[in-house]
Amino acid sequence: MSPGTPRRARRPEERPVRRRPRSPTRRNGGFTFAERPEVAAPDARIVWHAAFDPGTLQVAAQPTDGSDPDGIDPRDLAPWLTLVVDAEGSERAVVSDGYRHIRLDIDQGSLADARPVVLQYRLQGVLSALPKLRSLRQFLHLLRHGQFSPALFPADRRTHRAILVLRVHDALTAGASQREIAEVLFGVDRVARDWRDPSDSLRSQIRRLVREARVMARGGYREALRQPRR
């Protein structure tokens, strides 16, 4: 390998690229494909519509040969890659380890053919390009090193709150009362001690979570997706 040549990712154990059937997009809640609800979160691969995922990279995949230093072999991405085909026949992809994800829209060519390609990345504008540039850096690191970079995926401070809201929504759907929700989230002992406290802080916290859960279920999650990560 000559100096300056990009280091190709080590090829992991190959497995077929997963393909999903065609499905609606925005009418289906903002995603191109919704994972089955029984799948655990680390194994779920939800392909959000690009309108709700501003970091989505638009790419064209041009065929090349294995000696091209700028080429990639889609089989190198197989452990993380999920492909769907939209109603127009275009490929939509998510590259994810279950905790971090990168979205790709393949507007020309294909990643499903398992043949080397050169990816042409399409960026435009100023503000709209910033989240895509972050995704591009993340994607290039994955291609070069065969792993996601923790430094390029900083923890989102909203994540813990979002998980609480999802748990509350699940509990409400199952018919749990607000006190039962508090006992699960904060423990039976604390609820027994603080539920009737004059400050009402614990019950107020649960009421806020319940309110957020209902807003999210009515479509508020779309706005949360559009907000930049902090």
Coordinates of C-alpha atoms in Angstrom, one line a residue:
M1 CA 0.0 0.0 0.0
S2 CA 1.5 3.3 -1.1
P3 CA 1.8 6.2 1.4
G4 CA -1.3 8.3 1.6
T5 CA -3.6 5.6 0.3
P6 CA -6.7 5.3 2.4
R7 CA -6.7 2.3 4.6
R8 CA -9.5 -0.1 3.7
A9 CA -11.7 -1.5 6.4
R10 CA -11.1 -5.0 7.6
R11 CA -13.8 -7.2 6.2
P12 CA -15.8 -8.7 9.0
E13 CA -17.4 -12.1 8.8
E14 CA -19.7 -11.7 5.8
R15 CA -23.5 -12.1 6.0
P16 CA -26.1 -11.2 3.4
V17 CA -27.2 -7.6 3.3
R18 CA -30.7 -7.5 4.7
R19 CA -33.4 -6.2 2.4
R20 CA -36.8 -5.0 3.4
P21 CA -40.0 -4.9 1.4
R22 CA -41.3 -1.6 0.0
S23 CA -43.4 0.4 2.4
P24 CA -44.9 3.9 2.8
T25 CA -42.9 6.8 4.1
R26 CA -44.4 9.8 5.8
R27 CA -47.8 8.4 6.1
N28 CA -46.3 5.7 8.2
G29 CA -45.0 8.0 10.9
G30 CA -41.9 9.4 9.2
F31 CA -40.0 6.2 8.6
T32 CA -39.3 4.3 5.4
F33 CA -39.4 1.0 7.4
A34 CA -40.7 0.4 10.9
E35 CA -39.1 -2.4 12.9
R36 CA -41.3 -5.0 14.5
P37 CA -42.3 -3.9 18.0
E38 CA -41.1 -7.1 19.7
V39 CA -37.5 -6.5 18.5
A40 CA -35.2 -5.2 21.3
A41 CA -33.9 -1.6 20.9
P42 CA -30.3 -2.6 20.2
D43 CA -31.4 -4.9 17.4
A44 CA -33.9 -2.6 15.8
R45 CA -33.1 -0.9 12.5
I46 CA -35.6 1.9 11.8
V47 CA -35.0 3.7 8.6
W48 CA -36.3 7.2 9.1
H49 CA -37.3 9.3 6.1
A50 CA -34.6 11.8 5.2
A51 CA -37.0 14.7 6.0
F52 CA -36.9 13.7 9.6
D53 CA -33.2 12.7 9.8
P54 CA -31.2 15.8 8.7
G55 CA -27.9 13.9 8.7
T56 CA -29.0 11.6 5.9
L57 CA -26.3 11.4 3.2
Q58 CA -27.4 11.4 -0.4
V59 CA -25.0 9.3 -2.4
A60 CA -24.5 7.9 -5.9
A61 CA -22.9 4.4 -6.1
Q62 CA -20.7 4.1 -9.2
P63 CA -19.3 0.6 -10.1
T64 CA -15.5 0.3 -9.9
D65 CA -12.9 -2.5 -9.4
G66 CA -11.3 -3.9 -6.3
S67 CA -8.0 -2.0 -7.0
D68 CA -9.6 1.4 -6.8
P69 CA -8.3 3.1 -3.5
D70 CA -11.5 5.1 -3.3
G71 CA -13.7 2.1 -3.8
I72 CA -15.6 0.3 -1.1
D73 CA -16.9 -3.2 -1.0
P74 CA -20.5 -3.2 0.4
R75 CA -19.8 -6.6 2.0
D76 CA -17.5 -4.7 4.4
L77 CA -20.7 -3.0 5.7
A78 CA -22.7 -6.2 6.0
P79 CA -22.7 -6.5 9.8
W80 CA -24.2 -3.1 10.2
L81 CA -26.1 -2.5 6.9
T82 CA -29.9 -2.6 6.5
L83 CA -31.4 -1.8 3.0
V84 CA -34.9 -1.0 2.1
V85 CA -36.4 -0.2 -1.3
D86 CA -38.9 2.6 -1.5
A87 CA -42.0 2.9 -3.7
E88 CA -39.8 4.4 -6.5
G89 CA -37.3 1.5 -6.4
S90 CA -34.5 3.6 -4.7
E91 CA -32.4 2.1 -1.9
R92 CA -32.6 3.6 1.5
A93 CA -30.0 2.4 4.0
V94 CA -29.1 2.6 7.7
V95 CA -25.7 1.6 9.0
S96 CA -26.0 0.9 12.7
D97 CA -24.6 -1.1 15.6
G98 CA -27.8 -0.6 17.5
Y99 CA -26.7 2.4 19.4
R100 CA -25.2 4.6 16.7
H101 CA -26.6 5.1 13.2
I102 CA -25.7 6.7 9.8
R103 CA -28.5 7.1 7.2
L104 CA -27.8 6.8 3.4
D105 CA -30.1 7.5 0.5
I106 CA -28.7 5.8 -2.6
D107 CA -30.1 7.9 -5.4
Q108 CA -28.1 6.2 -8.2
G109 CA -26.6 2.7 -8.3
S110 CA -26.8 0.0 -5.7
L111 CA -25.2 -1.3 -2.5
A112 CA -27.2 -4.6 -2.8
D113 CA -25.1 -6.0 -5.6
A114 CA -22.1 -6.8 -3.4
R115 CA -19.7 -5.3 -5.9
P116 CA -17.1 -2.6 -5.4
V117 CA -18.4 1.0 -5.8
V118 CA -17.2 4.5 -5.5
L119 CA -19.6 6.7 -3.5
Q120 CA -20.2 10.2 -4.6
Y121 CA -21.6 12.3 -1.7
R122 CA -24.0 15.1 -2.5
L123 CA -23.9 18.1 -0.2
Q124 CA -25.3 21.6 -0.7
G125 CA -26.0 24.8 1.2
V126 CA -24.6 25.9 4.5
L127 CA -26.8 25.0 7.5
S128 CA -28.3 22.0 5.8
A129 CA -24.8 20.7 5.0
L130 CA -23.6 20.7 8.6
P131 CA -25.4 17.6 9.9
K132 CA -24.5 15.8 6.7
L133 CA -20.8 16.6 7.1
R134 CA -20.9 15.1 10.6
S135 CA -22.5 12.0 9.2
L136 CA -19.9 11.9 6.4
R137 CA -17.0 12.0 9.0
Q138 CA -18.7 9.2 10.9
F139 CA -19.1 7.1 7.8
L140 CA -15.6 7.6 6.5
H141 CA -14.2 6.6 9.9
L142 CA -16.3 3.4 9.8
L143 CA -15.0 2.6 6.3
R144 CA -11.4 3.2 7.2
H145 CA -11.3 1.5 10.6
G146 CA -14.1 -1.0 10.6
Q147 CA -15.7 0.4 13.7
F148 CA -17.8 3.3 14.9
S149 CA -15.9 6.1 16.5
P150 CA -17.2 7.0 20.0
A151 CA -15.6 10.4 19.7
L152 CA -17.7 11.2 16.6
F153 CA -20.9 10.1 18.3
P154 CA -21.1 12.2 21.4
A155 CA -23.7 11.3 23.9
D156 CA -27.0 13.1 23.5
R157 CA -28.2 14.6 26.8
R158 CA -31.8 14.0 25.6
T159 CA -31.4 10.3 25.4
H160 CA -32.1 9.5 29.1
R161 CA -35.2 11.6 29.1
A162 CA -36.5 10.1 25.9
I163 CA -36.0 6.6 27.3
L164 CA -38.1 7.6 30.4
V165 CA -40.8 9.0 28.1
L166 CA -40.9 5.7 26.1
R167 CA -41.2 3.6 29.3
V168 CA -44.0 5.8 30.5
H169 CA -45.8 5.5 27.2
D170 CA -45.5 1.7 27.3
A171 CA -46.9 1.7 30.9
L172 CA -49.8 3.9 30.0
T173 CA -50.6 1.6 27.0
A174 CA -50.6 -1.3 29.5
G175 CA -53.1 0.5 31.7
A176 CA -50.7 1.5 34.6
S177 CA -51.7 4.3 36.9
Q178 CA -49.4 7.2 37.5
R179 CA -48.4 5.9 41.0
E180 CA -47.6 2.5 39.5
I181 CA -45.4 4.2 36.9
A182 CA -43.6 6.1 39.6
E183 CA -43.0 2.9 41.6
V184 CA -41.3 1.3 38.6
L185 CA -39.2 4.3 37.7
F186 CA -38.2 5.5 41.2
G187 CA -38.9 2.6 43.5
V188 CA -41.6 1.6 45.9
D189 CA -39.9 3.0 48.9
R190 CA -39.5 6.5 47.5
V191 CA -43.1 6.6 46.3
A192 CA -44.4 5.5 49.7
R193 CA -42.3 8.3 51.3
D194 CA -42.8 11.1 48.8
W195 CA -46.1 10.5 46.9
R196 CA -48.1 12.6 49.4
D197 CA -45.4 15.1 50.1
P198 CA -46.7 18.7 50.3
S199 CA -44.2 19.8 47.7
D200 CA -45.8 17.5 45.1
S201 CA -42.5 17.3 43.3
L202 CA -42.6 13.5 42.6
R203 CA -46.2 13.6 41.3
S204 CA -45.4 16.7 39.2
Q205 CA -42.5 14.9 37.7
I206 CA -44.7 11.9 36.7
R207 CA -47.4 14.2 35.3
R208 CA -44.8 15.9 33.1
L209 CA -43.5 12.5 31.9
V210 CA -47.1 11.4 31.1
R211 CA -47.8 14.6 29.2
E212 CA -44.6 14.2 27.2
A213 CA -45.4 10.6 26.4
R214 CA -48.8 11.5 25.1
V215 CA -47.3 14.4 23.0
M216 CA -44.7 12.0 21.6
A217 CA -47.3 9.4 20.7
R218 CA -49.3 12.0 18.8
G219 CA -46.4 12.8 16.5
G220 CA -44.1 14.9 18.7
Y221 CA -41.2 12.5 18.0
R222 CA -40.9 13.9 14.5
E223 CA -40.0 17.3 15.9
A224 CA -37.5 15.7 18.3
L225 CA -35.8 14.0 15.3
R226 CA -35.4 17.4 13.5
Q227 CA -33.8 19.1 16.6
P228 CA -29.9 19.2 16.4
R229 CA -28.1 17.0 18.9
R230 CA -26.5 18.9 21.7

